CSV table of C-alpha atoms in Angstrom, one decimal:
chain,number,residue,atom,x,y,z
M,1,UNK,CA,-24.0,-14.6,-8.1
M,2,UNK,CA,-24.6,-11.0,-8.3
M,3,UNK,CA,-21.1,-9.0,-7.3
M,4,UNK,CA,-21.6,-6.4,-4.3
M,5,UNK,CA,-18.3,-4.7,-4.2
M,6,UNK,CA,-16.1,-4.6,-6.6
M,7,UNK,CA,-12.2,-3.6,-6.7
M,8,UNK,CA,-10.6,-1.9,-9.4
M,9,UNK,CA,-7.6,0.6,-10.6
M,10,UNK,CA,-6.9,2.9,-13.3
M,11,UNK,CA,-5.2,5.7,-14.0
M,12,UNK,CA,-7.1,7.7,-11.0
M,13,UNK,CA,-6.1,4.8,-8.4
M,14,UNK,CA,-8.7,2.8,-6.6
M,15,UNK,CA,-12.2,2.6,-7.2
M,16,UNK,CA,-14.6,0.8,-4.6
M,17,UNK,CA,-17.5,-0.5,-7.1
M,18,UNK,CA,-20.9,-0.7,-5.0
M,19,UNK,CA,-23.8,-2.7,-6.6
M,20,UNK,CA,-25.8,0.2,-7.9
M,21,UNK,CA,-29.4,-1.9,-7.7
M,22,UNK,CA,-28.8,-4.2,-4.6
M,23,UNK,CA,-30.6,-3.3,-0.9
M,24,UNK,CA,-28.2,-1.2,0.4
M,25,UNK,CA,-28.0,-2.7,3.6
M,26,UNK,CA,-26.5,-6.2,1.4
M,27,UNK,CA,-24.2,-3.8,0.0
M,28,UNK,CA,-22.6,-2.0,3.5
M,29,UNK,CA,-22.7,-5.8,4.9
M,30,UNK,CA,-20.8,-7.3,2.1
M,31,UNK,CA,-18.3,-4.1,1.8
M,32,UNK,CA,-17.5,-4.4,6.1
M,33,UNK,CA,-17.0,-8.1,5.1
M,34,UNK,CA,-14.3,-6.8,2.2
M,35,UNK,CA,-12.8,-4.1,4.0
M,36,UNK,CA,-12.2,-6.6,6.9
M,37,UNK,CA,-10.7,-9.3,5.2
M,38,UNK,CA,-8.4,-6.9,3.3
M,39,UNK,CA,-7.6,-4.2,6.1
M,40,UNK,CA,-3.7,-4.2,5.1
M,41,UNK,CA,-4.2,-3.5,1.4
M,42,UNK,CA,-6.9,-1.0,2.4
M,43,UNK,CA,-5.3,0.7,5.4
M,44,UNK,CA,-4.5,4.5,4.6
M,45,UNK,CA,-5.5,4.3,1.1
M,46,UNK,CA,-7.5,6.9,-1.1
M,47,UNK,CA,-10.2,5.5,-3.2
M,48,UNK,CA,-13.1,6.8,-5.7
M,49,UNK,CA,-16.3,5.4,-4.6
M,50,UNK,CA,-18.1,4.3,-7.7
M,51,UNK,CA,-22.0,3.9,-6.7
M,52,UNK,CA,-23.6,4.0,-10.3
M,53,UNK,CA,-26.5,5.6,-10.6
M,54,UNK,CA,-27.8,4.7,-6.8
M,55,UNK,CA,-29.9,7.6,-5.4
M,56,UNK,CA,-28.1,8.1,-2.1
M,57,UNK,CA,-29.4,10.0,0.9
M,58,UNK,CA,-27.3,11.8,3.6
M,59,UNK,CA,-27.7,9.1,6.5
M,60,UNK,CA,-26.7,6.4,3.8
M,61,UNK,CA,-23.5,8.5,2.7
M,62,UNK,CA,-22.9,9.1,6.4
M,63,UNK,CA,-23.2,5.5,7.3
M,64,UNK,CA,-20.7,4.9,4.4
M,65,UNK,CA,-18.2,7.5,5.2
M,66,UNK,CA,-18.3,6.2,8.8
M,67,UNK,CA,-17.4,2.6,7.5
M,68,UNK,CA,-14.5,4.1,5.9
M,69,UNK,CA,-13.3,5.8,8.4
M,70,UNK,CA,-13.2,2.8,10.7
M,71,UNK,CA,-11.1,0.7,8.1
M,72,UNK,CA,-8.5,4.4,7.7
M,73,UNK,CA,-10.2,4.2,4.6
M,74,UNK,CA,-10.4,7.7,2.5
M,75,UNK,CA,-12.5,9.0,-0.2
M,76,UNK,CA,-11.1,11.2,-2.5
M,77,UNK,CA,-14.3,11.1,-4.3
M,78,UNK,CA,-17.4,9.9,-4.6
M,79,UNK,CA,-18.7,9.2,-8.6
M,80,UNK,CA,-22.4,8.9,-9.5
M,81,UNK,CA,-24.7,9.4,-12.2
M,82,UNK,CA,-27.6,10.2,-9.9
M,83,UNK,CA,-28.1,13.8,-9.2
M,84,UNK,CA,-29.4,13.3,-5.8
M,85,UNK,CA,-25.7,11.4,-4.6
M,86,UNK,CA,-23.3,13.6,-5.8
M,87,UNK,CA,-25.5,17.1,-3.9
M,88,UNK,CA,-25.4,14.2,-0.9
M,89,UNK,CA,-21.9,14.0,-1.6
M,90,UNK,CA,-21.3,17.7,-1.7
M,91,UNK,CA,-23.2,18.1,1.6
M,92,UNK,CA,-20.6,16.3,3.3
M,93,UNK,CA,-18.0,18.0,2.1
M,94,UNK,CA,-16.7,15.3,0.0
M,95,UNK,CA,-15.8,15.4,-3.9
M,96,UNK,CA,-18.2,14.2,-6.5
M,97,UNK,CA,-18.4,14.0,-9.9
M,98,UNK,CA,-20.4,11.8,-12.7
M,99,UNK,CA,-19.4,8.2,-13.3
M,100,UNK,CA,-16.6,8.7,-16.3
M,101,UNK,CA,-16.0,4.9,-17.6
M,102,UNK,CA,-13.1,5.8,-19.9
M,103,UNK,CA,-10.7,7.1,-17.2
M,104,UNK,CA,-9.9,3.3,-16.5
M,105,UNK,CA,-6.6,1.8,-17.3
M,106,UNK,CA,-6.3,-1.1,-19.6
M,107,UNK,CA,-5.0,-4.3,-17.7
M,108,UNK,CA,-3.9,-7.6,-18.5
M,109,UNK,CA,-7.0,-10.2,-18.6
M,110,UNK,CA,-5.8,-10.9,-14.6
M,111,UNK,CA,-5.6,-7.1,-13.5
M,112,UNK,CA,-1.9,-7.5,-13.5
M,113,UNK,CA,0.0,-4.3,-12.8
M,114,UNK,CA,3.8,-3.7,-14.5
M,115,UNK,CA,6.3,-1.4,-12.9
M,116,UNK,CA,9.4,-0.7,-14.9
M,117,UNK,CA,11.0,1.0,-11.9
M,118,UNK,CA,12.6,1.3,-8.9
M,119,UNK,CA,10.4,1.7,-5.9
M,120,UNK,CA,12.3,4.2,-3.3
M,121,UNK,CA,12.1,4.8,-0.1
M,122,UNK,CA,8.6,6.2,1.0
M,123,UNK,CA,7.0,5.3,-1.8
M,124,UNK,CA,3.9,3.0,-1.6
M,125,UNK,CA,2.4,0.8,-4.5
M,126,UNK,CA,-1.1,-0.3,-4.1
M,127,UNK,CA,-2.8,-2.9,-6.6
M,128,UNK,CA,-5.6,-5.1,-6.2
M,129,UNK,CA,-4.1,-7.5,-8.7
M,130,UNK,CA,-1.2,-9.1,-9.3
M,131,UNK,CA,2.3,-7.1,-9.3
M,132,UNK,CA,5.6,-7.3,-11.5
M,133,UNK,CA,8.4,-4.8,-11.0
M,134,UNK,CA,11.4,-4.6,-13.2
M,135,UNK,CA,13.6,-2.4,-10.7
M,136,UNK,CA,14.4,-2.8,-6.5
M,137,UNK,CA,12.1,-2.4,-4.0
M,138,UNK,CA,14.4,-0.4,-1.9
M,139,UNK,CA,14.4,0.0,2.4
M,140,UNK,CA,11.1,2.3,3.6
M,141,UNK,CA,9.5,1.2,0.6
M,142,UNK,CA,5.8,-0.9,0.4
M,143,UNK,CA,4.1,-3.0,-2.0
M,144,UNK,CA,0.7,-3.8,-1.6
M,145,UNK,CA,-1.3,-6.5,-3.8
M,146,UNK,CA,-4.1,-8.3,-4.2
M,147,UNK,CA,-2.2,-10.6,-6.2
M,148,UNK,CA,1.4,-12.3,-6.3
M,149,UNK,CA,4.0,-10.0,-6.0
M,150,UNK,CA,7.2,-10.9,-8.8
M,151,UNK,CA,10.5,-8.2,-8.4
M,152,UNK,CA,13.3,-8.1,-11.1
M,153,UNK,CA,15.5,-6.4,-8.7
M,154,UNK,CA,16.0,-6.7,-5.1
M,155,UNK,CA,13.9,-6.1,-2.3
M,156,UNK,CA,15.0,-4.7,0.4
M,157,UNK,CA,11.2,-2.9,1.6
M,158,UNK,CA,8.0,-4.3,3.1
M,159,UNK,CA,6.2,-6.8,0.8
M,160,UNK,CA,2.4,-7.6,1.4
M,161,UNK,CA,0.9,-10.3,-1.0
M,162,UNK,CA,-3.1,-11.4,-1.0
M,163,UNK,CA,-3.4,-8.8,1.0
M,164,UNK,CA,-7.0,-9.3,0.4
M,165,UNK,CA,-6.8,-12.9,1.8
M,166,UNK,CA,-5.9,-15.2,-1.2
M,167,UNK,CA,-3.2,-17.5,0.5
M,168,UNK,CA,-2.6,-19.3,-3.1
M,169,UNK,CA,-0.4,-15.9,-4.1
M,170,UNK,CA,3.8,-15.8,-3.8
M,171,UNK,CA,6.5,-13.7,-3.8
M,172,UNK,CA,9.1,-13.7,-5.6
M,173,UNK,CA,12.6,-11.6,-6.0
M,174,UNK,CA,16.0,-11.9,-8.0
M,175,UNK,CA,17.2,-10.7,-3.8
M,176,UNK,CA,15.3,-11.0,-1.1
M,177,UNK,CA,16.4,-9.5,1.7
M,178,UNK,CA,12.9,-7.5,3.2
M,179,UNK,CA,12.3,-5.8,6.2
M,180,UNK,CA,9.1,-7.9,6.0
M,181,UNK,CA,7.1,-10.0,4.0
M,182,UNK,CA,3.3,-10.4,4.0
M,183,UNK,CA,1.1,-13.3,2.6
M,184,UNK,CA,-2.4,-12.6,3.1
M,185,UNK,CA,-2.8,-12.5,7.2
M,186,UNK,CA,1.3,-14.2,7.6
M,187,UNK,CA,4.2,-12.3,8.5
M,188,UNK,CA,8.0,-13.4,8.1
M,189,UNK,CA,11.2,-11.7,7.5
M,190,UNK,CA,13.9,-13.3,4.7
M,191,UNK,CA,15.9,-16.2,6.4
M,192,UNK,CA,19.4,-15.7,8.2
M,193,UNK,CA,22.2,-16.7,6.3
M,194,UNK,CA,20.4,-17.0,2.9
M,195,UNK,CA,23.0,-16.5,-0.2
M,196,UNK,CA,22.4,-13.0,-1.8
M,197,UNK,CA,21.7,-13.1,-5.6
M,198,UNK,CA,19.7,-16.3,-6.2
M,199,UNK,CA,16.6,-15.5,-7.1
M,200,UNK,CA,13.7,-16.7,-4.5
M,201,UNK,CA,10.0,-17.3,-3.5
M,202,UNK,CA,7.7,-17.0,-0.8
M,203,UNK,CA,4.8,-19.0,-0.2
M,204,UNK,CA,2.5,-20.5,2.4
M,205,UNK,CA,3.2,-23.4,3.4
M,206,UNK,CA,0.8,-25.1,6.0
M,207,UNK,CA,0.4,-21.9,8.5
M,208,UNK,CA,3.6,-20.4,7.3
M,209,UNK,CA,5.5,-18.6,5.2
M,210,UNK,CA,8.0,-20.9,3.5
M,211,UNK,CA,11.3,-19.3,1.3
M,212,UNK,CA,13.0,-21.4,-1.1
M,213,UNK,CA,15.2,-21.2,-4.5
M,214,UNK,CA,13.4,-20.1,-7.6
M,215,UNK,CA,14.7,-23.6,-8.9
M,216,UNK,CA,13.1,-25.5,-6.0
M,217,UNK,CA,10.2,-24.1,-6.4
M,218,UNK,CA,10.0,-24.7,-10.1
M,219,UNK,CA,11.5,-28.5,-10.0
M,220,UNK,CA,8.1,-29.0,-7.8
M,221,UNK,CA,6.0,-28.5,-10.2
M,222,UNK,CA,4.1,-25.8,-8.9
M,223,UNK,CA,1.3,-24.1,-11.4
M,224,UNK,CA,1.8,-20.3,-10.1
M,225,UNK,CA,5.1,-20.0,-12.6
């Protein structure tokens, strides 16, 4: 099955892949679709739109930019082989520049992204992947994945897990103690009363988001560990 959109990061953030050969009106379809389904991970987040070497005219850029803008999507730039895009691009006063391959960061085969830090207060990660963190994720902070989320450390921020829609993803925290927790379209906070220090993982269970010991969890058997 040919892929429409495709998600990515590298060292330049996110980068929205468009099927350079595909009808175009497939690719705006299948990219609503995706920005729909993922509209936490995407919400206020600055992405390079990677179209190939697709001529694109001015209404199609429009339409695009418009699509964006309804999902508080921005471009921070718009990357193209094709003469013809990037002066579109330039028209509409938004950044362009030819497709560059090598800027992208090498990943683990599953896109996985490693953090060896503490993420503070105001400070937002965004990954289309899965997440590990080897530091807290302190109050007023946000971590955004496509993927499970796993924290060596405490977490005391917002969490947000398959927040493209995968329901199969966890959480899971040496402390956790959020402000909120997010698997794919869920929301729950940690549990009153919960002893501090044992480590811990969310999951859906049913139509909700269950929280049990790291131990439990692994005693059932359960593949994602």
């Amino acid at each position: 099955m040919t892929t429409l959109v495709a998600i990515k990061g590298g060292k330049d953030g996110l980068r929205l892949h468009l099927n350079e050969s595909a009808g175009w009106s497939d690719v705006i379809e299948a990219l609503r679709s995706q920005l729909g389904q993922g509209a936490q991970f995407f919400n206020g987040a600055r992405v390079i739109i990677d179209i190939g070497n697709r001529p694109l005219t001015e209404e199609q850029l429009a339409e695009l930019m418009a699509l964006m803008h309804e999902h508080h999507l921005e471009a921070s730039a718009l990357a193209s082989t094709s003469r013809e895009s990037r002066s579109a691009a330039r028209a509409a006063g938004v950044v362009a520049r030819p497709v560059t391959r090598s800027i992208t960061a090498p990943e683990s085969p599953d896109g996985a992204l490693f953090i060896w830090r503490t993420v503070r207060s105001g400070q937002i990660v965004r990954h289309h992947g899965h997440v590990t963190i080897v530091g807290d994720v302190n109050a007023g902070a946000e971590v955004v994945a496509g993927g499970s989320v796993i924290v060596w450390g405490r977490v005391r921020g917002i969490v947000h897990a398959g927040a493209l829609g995968d329901r199969t993803v966890i959480i899971g925290a040496i402390e956790l103690r959020p402000m909120q927790l997010r698997i794919a379209d869920l929301i729950a906070r940690a549990p009153d009363g919960a002893a501090a220090g044992h480590p811990e993982v969310a999951y859906i269970d049913g139509d909700q988001i269950a929280v049990e010991s790291w131990e439990r969890y692994r005693r059932a058997n359960r593949s994602d560990l």
